[in-house]
CSV table of C-alpha atoms and ligand atoms in Angstrom, one decimal:
chain,number,residue,atom,x,y,z
A,1,MET,CA,-53.2,21.5,54.1
A,2,LYS,CA,-55.6,21.4,51.9
A,3,THR,CA,-55.1,21.2,48.1
A,4,LYS,CA,-57.9,22.3,45.4
A,5,VAL,CA,-57.4,20.3,42.3
A,6,TYR,CA,-58.5,21.7,38.2
A,7,ASP,CA,-58.8,20.0,35.6
A,8,LEU,CA,-57.6,22.3,32.9
A,9,LEU,CA,-59.0,20.2,30.0
A,10,ASN,CA,-61.8,20.3,31.5
A,11,SER,CA,-63.4,23.9,29.6
A,12,ALA,CA,-66.0,24.5,33.0
A,13,GLU,CA,-62.5,24.3,35.5
A,14,TYR,CA,-60.2,26.4,32.8
A,15,ASP,CA,-61.2,30.0,34.0
A,16,SER,CA,-61.5,29.1,37.6
A,17,GLY,CA,-58.4,27.2,37.8
A,18,ILE,CA,-56.2,29.4,36.2
A,19,HIS,CA,-57.9,32.0,38.9
A,20,GLU,CA,-57.1,30.1,41.8
A,21,GLY,CA,-54.1,28.9,41.0
A,22,SER,CA,-52.5,32.6,40.5
A,23,ALA,CA,-54.6,33.8,43.2
A,24,ALA,CA,-52.6,31.4,45.3
A,25,ILE,CA,-49.2,32.3,43.9
A,26,ARG,CA,-49.7,36.3,44.6
A,27,ARG,CA,-50.7,35.0,48.4
A,28,GLY,CA,-47.3,33.4,48.4
A,29,GLY,CA,-48.7,30.2,47.7
A,30,ILE,CA,-47.4,26.6,45.6
A,31,VAL,CA,-49.1,25.8,43.0
A,32,VAL,CA,-48.5,22.5,40.4
A,33,PHE,CA,-48.8,23.5,36.8
A,34,PRO,CA,-48.5,21.4,33.5
A,35,THR,CA,-45.8,22.6,31.0
A,36,GLU,CA,-44.5,20.5,27.4
A,37,THR,CA,-41.8,19.0,29.1
A,38,VAL,CA,-43.1,17.9,32.5
A,39,TYR,CA,-45.2,19.3,35.5
A,40,GLY,CA,-43.5,22.2,37.5
A,41,LEU,CA,-44.3,23.2,41.2
A,42,GLY,CA,-44.1,26.7,40.9
A,43,ALA,CA,-43.9,30.0,43.6
A,44,ASP,CA,-43.4,33.6,42.8
A,45,ALA,CA,-39.9,34.1,41.7
A,46,TYR,CA,-39.5,37.4,43.6
A,47,ASN,CA,-40.4,36.0,47.1
A,48,ALA,CA,-38.0,34.0,48.8
A,49,GLN,CA,-40.6,32.3,51.7
A,50,ALA,CA,-42.6,31.2,48.7
A,51,ALA,CA,-39.2,29.7,47.0
A,52,ALA,CA,-38.4,27.9,50.5
A,53,LYS,CA,-42.2,26.1,50.2
A,54,VAL,CA,-41.5,24.5,47.0
A,55,PHE,CA,-38.0,23.1,48.1
A,56,ALA,CA,-39.6,22.3,51.7
A,57,ALA,CA,-42.6,20.3,49.5
A,58,LYS,CA,-40.2,18.5,47.6
A,59,GLY,CA,-37.6,17.9,50.1
A,60,ARG,CA,-35.5,19.5,47.9
A,61,PRO,CA,-31.5,20.3,48.9
A,62,ASP,CA,-31.3,24.2,49.2
A,63,ASP,CA,-28.2,24.1,47.0
A,64,ASN,CA,-30.0,23.2,43.8
A,65,PRO,CA,-31.5,26.1,41.7
A,66,LEU,CA,-34.7,26.6,40.5
A,67,ILE,CA,-36.0,27.8,36.7
A,68,VAL,CA,-37.2,30.3,36.6
A,69,HIS,CA,-40.2,30.7,33.9
A,70,ILE,CA,-42.2,33.4,31.8
A,71,ALA,CA,-45.4,33.7,29.9
A,72,ARG,CA,-43.6,34.8,26.9
A,73,PRO,CA,-40.3,35.5,25.5
A,74,GLU,CA,-40.5,39.3,25.4
A,75,ASP,CA,-40.7,38.9,29.6
A,76,ILE,CA,-37.1,37.6,30.0
A,77,PHE,CA,-35.7,41.0,31.4
A,78,LEU,CA,-38.7,39.7,34.5
A,79,ALA,CA,-35.9,37.0,35.5
A,80,ALA,CA,-32.7,38.3,33.9
A,81,GLU,CA,-30.5,41.3,34.3
A,82,SER,CA,-29.0,41.2,30.4
A,83,VAL,CA,-29.1,38.8,27.8
A,84,PRO,CA,-25.9,38.8,26.1
A,85,VAL,CA,-26.1,38.3,22.3
A,86,ASP,CA,-25.8,34.3,21.7
A,87,ALA,CA,-28.3,33.8,24.5
A,88,GLU,CA,-31.0,36.4,22.5
A,89,LYS,CA,-30.5,33.6,19.5
A,90,LEU,CA,-31.3,31.2,21.7
A,91,ILE,CA,-34.3,32.8,22.8
A,92,LYS,CA,-35.5,34.1,19.2
A,93,ALA,CA,-35.0,30.4,18.0
A,94,PHE,CA,-36.7,28.0,21.0
A,95,MET,CA,-38.8,29.8,22.9
A,96,PRO,CA,-41.6,29.5,23.9
A,97,GLY,CA,-40.3,26.0,23.8
A,98,PRO,CA,-38.6,23.1,25.9
A,99,ILE,CA,-35.2,24.9,26.7
A,100,SER,CA,-33.7,26.6,29.6
A,101,VAL,CA,-31.0,29.5,29.1
A,102,ILE,CA,-28.9,30.5,32.0
A,103,LEU,CA,-28.5,34.3,31.8
A,104,PRO,CA,-27.2,37.0,35.0
A,105,LYS,CA,-29.6,37.0,37.3
A,106,ASN,CA,-32.3,40.1,37.5
A,107,ARG,CA,-31.8,41.6,41.2
A,108,ARG,CA,-35.7,40.8,41.8
A,109,ILE,CA,-34.5,37.4,42.1
A,110,PRO,CA,-33.6,36.6,45.3
A,111,ASP,CA,-30.4,34.3,46.2
A,112,GLU,CA,-33.0,31.5,47.3
A,113,VAL,CA,-34.2,30.9,44.1
A,114,THR,CA,-30.9,30.5,42.4
A,115,ALA,CA,-29.0,29.1,45.4
A,116,GLY,CA,-27.2,31.8,45.5
A,117,LEU,CA,-25.7,31.5,42.0
A,118,PRO,CA,-25.1,35.0,40.2
A,119,THR,CA,-27.1,33.5,37.3
A,120,VAL,CA,-30.5,32.5,36.4
A,121,ALA,CA,-32.3,29.3,34.1
A,122,VAL,CA,-34.8,31.2,32.5
A,123,ARG,CA,-37.5,29.1,30.3
A,124,CYS,CA,-40.9,30.1,28.4
A,125,PRO,CA,-43.0,27.2,28.4
A,126,SER,CA,-45.0,26.4,25.1
A,127,ARG,CA,-48.0,24.9,26.6
A,128,ARG,CA,-50.7,27.5,26.4
A,129,GLU,CA,-52.2,26.1,29.9
A,130,ALA,CA,-48.6,26.9,31.2
A,131,SER,CA,-48.4,30.6,30.0
A,132,ASP,CA,-51.9,31.3,30.7
A,133,PHE,CA,-51.2,30.6,34.0
A,134,ILE,CA,-48.0,32.1,34.4
A,135,ALA,CA,-49.3,35.3,32.8
A,136,ALA,CA,-52.2,35.6,35.3
A,137,CYS,CA,-49.7,35.6,38.1
A,138,GLY,CA,-48.5,38.8,36.7
A,139,VAL,CA,-44.7,37.7,38.1
A,140,PRO,CA,-41.9,35.2,36.9
A,141,ILE,CA,-42.5,31.9,38.3
A,142,ALA,CA,-39.9,29.4,39.6
A,143,ALA,CA,-40.4,25.8,39.7
A,144,PRO,CA,-38.7,22.6,39.9
A,145,SER,CA,-40.3,19.7,38.3
A,146,ALA,CA,-43.3,18.7,40.8
A,147,ASN,CA,-41.9,15.6,42.0
A,148,ILE,CA,-40.9,14.5,45.5
A,149,SER,CA,-37.3,14.7,45.0
A,150,HIS,CA,-35.2,11.8,43.9
A,151,LYS,CA,-38.4,10.4,42.3
A,152,PRO,CA,-39.2,10.0,38.6
A,153,SER,CA,-40.6,13.6,37.4
A,154,PRO,CA,-44.0,14.1,36.7
A,155,THR,CA,-45.5,13.8,33.4
A,156,MET,CA,-49.2,12.5,34.0
A,157,PRO,CA,-52.1,13.7,36.7
A,158,GLU,CA,-52.0,10.5,38.5
A,159,HIS,CA,-48.2,11.3,39.6
A,160,VAL,CA,-48.4,14.8,41.2
A,161,LEU,CA,-51.6,14.1,42.8
A,162,THR,CA,-49.2,11.4,44.0
A,163,ASP,CA,-46.7,13.5,45.1
A,164,MET,CA,-48.3,17.0,45.8
A,165,MET,CA,-51.8,16.1,47.2
A,166,ASP,CA,-51.7,18.0,50.8
A,167,ARG,CA,-48.3,19.3,49.9
A,168,ALA,CA,-49.4,22.4,47.3
A,169,ASP,CA,-51.8,24.6,47.8
A,170,VAL,CA,-53.5,24.3,44.1
A,171,ILE,CA,-52.8,21.6,41.5
A,172,LEU,CA,-53.5,22.2,37.5
A,173,THR,CA,-53.6,19.1,35.7
A,174,ALA,CA,-54.4,19.0,31.9
A,175,GLY,CA,-53.7,15.6,30.7
A,176,ARG,CA,-50.0,13.9,29.5
A,177,CYS,CA,-46.7,16.0,29.2
A,178,SER,CA,-45.7,16.0,25.2
A,179,VAL,CA,-42.1,16.0,25.4
A,180,GLY,CA,-42.1,13.8,28.9
A,181,LEU,CA,-38.5,14.9,29.9
A,182,GLU,CA,-37.2,17.8,31.4
A,183,SER,CA,-35.8,21.4,29.4
A,184,THR,CA,-32.5,21.1,27.6
A,185,VAL,CA,-30.4,23.5,30.5
A,186,VAL,CA,-27.9,25.5,27.9
A,187,ASP,CA,-24.8,27.9,29.1
A,188,VAL,CA,-23.9,29.9,26.5
A,189,ILE,CA,-22.7,33.1,28.5
A,190,SER,CA,-19.5,31.9,30.6
A,191,GLY,CA,-17.2,31.4,27.6
A,192,LYS,CA,-17.4,27.7,26.2
A,193,ALA,CA,-21.0,27.1,24.6
A,194,CYS,CA,-22.1,23.9,27.4
A,195,ILE,CA,-25.2,21.8,27.8
A,196,LEU,CA,-25.6,21.4,31.1
A,197,ARG,CA,-28.9,19.2,31.0
A,198,PRO,CA,-29.9,17.2,27.8
A,199,GLY,CA,-33.7,18.0,26.3
A,200,ALA,CA,-35.6,17.7,23.4
A,201,ILE,CA,-33.5,21.0,22.0
A,202,SER,CA,-30.1,19.3,21.2
A,203,ALA,CA,-26.5,20.2,21.1
A,204,GLU,CA,-27.3,20.1,17.5
A,205,MET,CA,-29.7,22.6,17.3
A,206,ILE,CA,-27.9,25.1,19.6
A,207,SER,CA,-24.6,24.5,17.7
A,208,GLU,CA,-26.3,25.8,14.5
A,209,VAL,CA,-28.2,29.1,15.7
A,210,ILE,CA,-25.1,30.2,17.9
A,211,GLY,CA,-22.8,29.3,15.1
A,212,ARG,CA,-20.0,27.4,17.4
A,213,LYS,CA,-19.4,24.6,19.3
A,214,VAL,CA,-21.5,23.2,21.9
A,215,GLU,CA,-20.2,20.7,24.5
A,216,ASN,CA,-21.6,18.4,26.8
A,217,SER,CA,-20.8,19.1,30.5
A,218,TYR,CA,-23.4,16.9,31.8
A,219,GLU,CA,-21.7,13.5,32.1
A,220,VAL,CA,-19.4,14.1,35.7
A,221,LYS,CA,-16.6,12.2,35.9
A,222,GLY,CA,-15.1,11.4,39.5
A,223,GLU,CA,-15.0,14.0,42.0
A,224,GLU,CA,-15.7,17.2,39.7
A,225,ALA,CA,-18.3,19.6,40.5
A,226,PRO,CA,-21.1,19.3,37.9
A,227,LYS,CA,-22.3,22.8,36.3
A,228,ALA,CA,-25.6,22.5,36.8
A,229,PRO,CA,-26.0,21.6,40.3
A,230,GLY,CA,-29.0,19.0,39.9
A,231,MET,CA,-27.2,16.9,37.8
A,232,LYS,CA,-25.0,15.6,40.5
A,233,TYR,CA,-28.0,14.0,42.6
A,234,ALA,CA,-29.3,10.6,42.3
A,235,HIS,CA,-32.9,10.8,40.3
A,236,TYR,CA,-35.5,9.4,38.9
A,237,LYS,CA,-34.8,6.0,40.9
A,238,PRO,CA,-38.1,3.4,41.4
A,239,LYS,CA,-37.7,0.7,44.1
A,240,ALA,CA,-37.1,-1.6,41.5
A,241,HIS,CA,-33.8,-2.7,40.1
A,242,VAL,CA,-33.5,-0.9,36.8
A,243,VAL,CA,-31.4,-2.6,34.2
A,244,ALA,CA,-30.4,-0.2,30.9
A,245,VAL,CA,-29.5,-2.3,28.0
A,246,HIS,CA,-27.9,-1.0,25.2
A,247,GLY,CA,-27.4,-1.9,21.6
A,248,ASP,CA,-28.7,-3.5,18.6
A,249,PRO,CA,-32.5,-3.9,19.5
A,250,ALA,CA,-32.8,-7.3,18.4
A,251,LYS,CA,-29.6,-8.2,20.2
A,252,ALA,CA,-31.0,-6.3,23.3
A,253,ALA,CA,-34.5,-8.0,23.2
A,254,GLU,CA,-32.8,-11.4,23.2
A,255,TYR,CA,-30.2,-10.3,26.0
A,256,ILE,CA,-33.5,-9.4,28.3
A,257,ALA,CA,-35.1,-12.6,27.3
A,258,VAL,CA,-32.2,-14.8,28.4
A,259,ARG,CA,-32.2,-12.6,31.5
A,260,LEU,CA,-35.8,-13.0,32.4
A,261,SER,CA,-35.6,-17.1,32.2
A,262,GLY,CA,-33.6,-17.1,35.4
A,263,ILE,CA,-35.1,-14.0,36.9
A,264,ALA,CA,-36.1,-16.2,40.0
A,265,GLU,CA,-32.6,-17.6,40.5
A,266,GLU,CA,-31.4,-14.0,40.6
A,267,GLY,CA,-33.9,-13.8,43.8
A,268,TYR,CA,-36.8,-11.4,41.7
A,269,ARG,CA,-40.1,-12.1,41.9
A,270,ASN,CA,-41.9,-9.3,39.6
A,271,PRO,CA,-39.6,-8.5,36.8
A,272,ALA,CA,-41.1,-6.0,34.0
A,273,CYS,CA,-39.5,-4.8,30.3
A,274,ALA,CA,-39.8,-2.2,28.4
A,275,VAL,CA,-38.5,-2.1,24.5
A,276,PHE,CA,-39.3,-0.4,21.4
A,277,ARG,CA,-38.3,-1.0,17.8
A,278,GLY,CA,-40.7,-3.6,16.8
A,279,GLN,CA,-39.4,-6.2,19.4
A,280,ASP,CA,-40.9,-8.4,21.8
A,281,VAL,CA,-40.0,-10.4,24.5
A,282,ASP,CA,-42.2,-12.6,27.2
A,283,CYS,CA,-42.7,-10.9,30.2
A,284,ARG,CA,-45.5,-10.5,32.2
A,285,ASN,CA,-45.1,-6.5,32.7
A,286,LYS,CA,-44.1,-5.7,29.4
A,287,TRP,CA,-44.2,-2.3,27.9
A,288,LEU,CA,-44.1,-2.3,24.2
A,289,TYR,CA,-43.2,1.6,22.4
A,290,ASN,CA,-45.0,2.0,19.2
A,291,ALA,CA,-45.1,5.5,18.2
A,292,PRO,CA,-44.4,7.0,14.9
A,293,SER,CA,-40.6,8.0,15.8
A,294,ASP,CA,-39.5,5.5,18.8
A,295,ALA,CA,-37.4,8.3,20.3
A,296,ASP,CA,-40.5,10.7,20.9
A,297,GLU,CA,-42.2,7.6,22.7
A,298,ALA,CA,-39.3,6.5,24.4
A,299,ALA,CA,-38.7,9.7,25.8
A,300,ASN,CA,-42.3,10.6,26.4
A,301,ARG,CA,-43.1,7.1,28.3
A,302,LEU,CA,-39.5,6.5,30.2
A,303,PHE,CA,-40.8,8.3,33.5
A,304,GLU,CA,-44.5,6.9,33.4
A,305,TYR,CA,-43.1,3.3,33.4
A,306,LEU,CA,-40.4,4.2,36.2
A,307,ARG,CA,-43.1,5.3,38.5
A,308,ALA,CA,-44.9,2.6,37.2
A,309,CYS,CA,-42.8,0.1,38.8
A,310,ASP,CA,-43.4,1.2,42.5
A,311,THR,CA,-46.8,1.0,42.1
A,312,LYS,CA,-47.3,-2.2,40.9
A,313,ASP,CA,-44.2,-3.5,43.0
A,314,ILE,CA,-41.9,-4.4,40.6
A,315,ASP,CA,-38.5,-5.4,42.1
A,316,ILE,CA,-36.4,-5.5,38.5
A,317,ILE,CA,-37.3,-3.5,35.3
A,318,PHE,CA,-35.4,-4.2,32.0
A,319,VAL,CA,-35.1,-0.8,29.6
A,320,MET,CA,-33.6,-0.9,26.2
A,321,CYS,CA,-31.8,1.9,25.6
A,322,GLU,CA,-30.6,3.4,22.2
A,323,ASP,CA,-27.7,5.5,21.2
A,324,GLY,CA,-27.9,8.5,19.5
A,325,ALA,CA,-27.9,11.9,19.1
A,326,GLY,CA,-30.9,14.2,19.9
A,327,LEU,CA,-33.9,13.1,22.0
A,328,TRP,CA,-32.0,9.9,22.3
A,329,GLU,CA,-29.1,11.6,24.2
A,330,ALA,CA,-31.7,13.3,26.8
A,331,TYR,CA,-33.3,9.8,27.4
A,332,ALA,CA,-30.3,7.7,27.9
A,333,ASN,CA,-29.1,10.2,30.4
A,334,ARG,CA,-32.3,10.3,32.6
A,335,LEU,CA,-32.0,6.1,31.9
A,336,HIS,CA,-28.2,6.3,33.2
A,337,LYS,CA,-29.5,7.9,36.5
A,338,ALA,CA,-32.0,5.5,37.0
A,339,ALA,CA,-29.6,2.4,36.2
A,340,ASP,CA,-28.5,0.3,38.9
A,341,GLU,CA,-26.7,-1.8,35.9
A,342,MET,CA,-25.7,-1.0,32.1
A,343,ILE,CA,-25.3,-3.5,29.9
A,344,TYR,CA,-23.2,-2.8,27.1
A,345,LEU,CA,-24.2,-5.5,23.9
B,401,TXA,O1,-38.6,21.0,32.0
B,401,TXA,C1,-38.1,21.7,33.0
B,401,TXA,O2,-36.8,22.1,32.8
B,401,TXA,C2,-39.2,21.4,34.6
B,401,TXA,C3,-40.4,22.3,33.6
B,401,TXA,C4,-40.8,22.4,35.2
B,401,TXA,O3,-40.2,23.1,33.2
B,401,TXA,N1,-38.5,21.9,35.3
B,401,TXA,C5,-37.5,21.5,35.5
B,401,TXA,O4,-36.6,21.8,37.1
B,401,TXA,O5,-37.0,20.2,35.4
B,401,TXA,P1,-35.8,21.2,37.8
B,401,TXA,O6,-35.5,21.9,39.1
B,401,TXA,O7,-36.3,19.7,38.1
B,401,TXA,O8,-34.7,21.2,37.5
B,401,TXA,C6,-33.4,22.5,37.1
B,401,TXA,C7,-32.1,22.0,36.8
B,401,TXA,C8,-31.4,21.5,37.7
B,401,TXA,O9,-30.8,20.8,37.3
B,401,TXA,C9,-30.3,22.7,38.2
B,401,TXA,O10,-28.9,22.7,38.9
B,401,TXA,C10,-30.3,23.5,37.1
B,401,TXA,O11,-31.2,23.4,35.9
B,401,TXA,N2,-30.3,24.8,37.2
B,401,TXA,C11,-31.1,25.8,37.4
B,401,TXA,N3,-30.7,27.2,37.7
B,401,TXA,C12,-29.4,26.7,37.4
B,401,TXA,C13,-28.2,27.8,37.0
B,401,TXA,N4,-28.3,29.3,37.4
B,401,TXA,N5,-26.8,27.3,36.4
B,401,TXA,C14,-27.0,26.1,36.2
B,401,TXA,N6,-27.9,25.1,36.5
B,401,TXA,C15,-29.2,25.8,36.9
B,402,MG,MG1,-36.1,17.9,38.8
């Protein structure tokens, strides 16, 4: 397949990119598009064959349902059959934004999209490029993250060009995604309110809006079946051995320095580290976070760093992990899925 690529940050390509992308969707094709969280690989959510192409292009297991994207919050009934009261509160408070709300599925959404579930996760992205694209399609868009299954989600144009060139009909790029971690997936319709996947919209923020306790049901224990089917799969794995280092930043930096000094004896040739909170470590491949809020930047850069391991042939990476609420929780959740080793200091 010959993939057409448009850079939506180039004003000369904006209209033609949106036009060609939406035309490809209407023909039953698949299109990569930017959102504020990560890049998505979209198909017409009413077209089972188009959805099947998404699963094939990613190598995604077919028991893992897709999120359905709408252009505006008022389009919710294009994907949902009904909107229970707590869900409506979340839609009012957080859409457009980085949240996916579980709702009873509209009959027009085929089983292939929801992996046979009676529910559908609905998301309304806040990025202008995403809402313009979805609106131009004229149908809701089923879209998982635009990575090959098991790889970290794509947050930059080079990531989608690497994974989806010659697999998607059209790739629309628009620079770096601002959040960098996938949306919060929340279920407030089946009894207890539950976070199925943590993201930028935290349990605390949700609990404040619906006025009741919100549980985390994404840390799957033992043989228990996860409520978001996607959370059971190994994810975000670079080829490198990933070490997540928890604890006080200064102690974590010291621990990493000690491990690095004997890294050749451990059998590794090309180590890397990613540290924040003003810490520095002597390492050839070194990523220091320096944003105004460390949590924002740590979340924003995590997938970029994990992906860089593969392109730079890194064989072990130490990544600092902060225990905290909100975005730190989402960051730790993704890092744990990538980690081969977890150190608690
Ligand atoms: O930020 C995002 O959500 C991105 C962008 C592209 O919007 N999309 C994304 O999709 O991360 P994906 O397919 O990579 O992750 C979807 C997650 C999976 O863990 C899946 O199991 C869960 O949402 N999910 C989807 N529909 C569900 C449903 N009806 N019930 C429970 N979990 C569901
Ligand atoms: Mg994904």
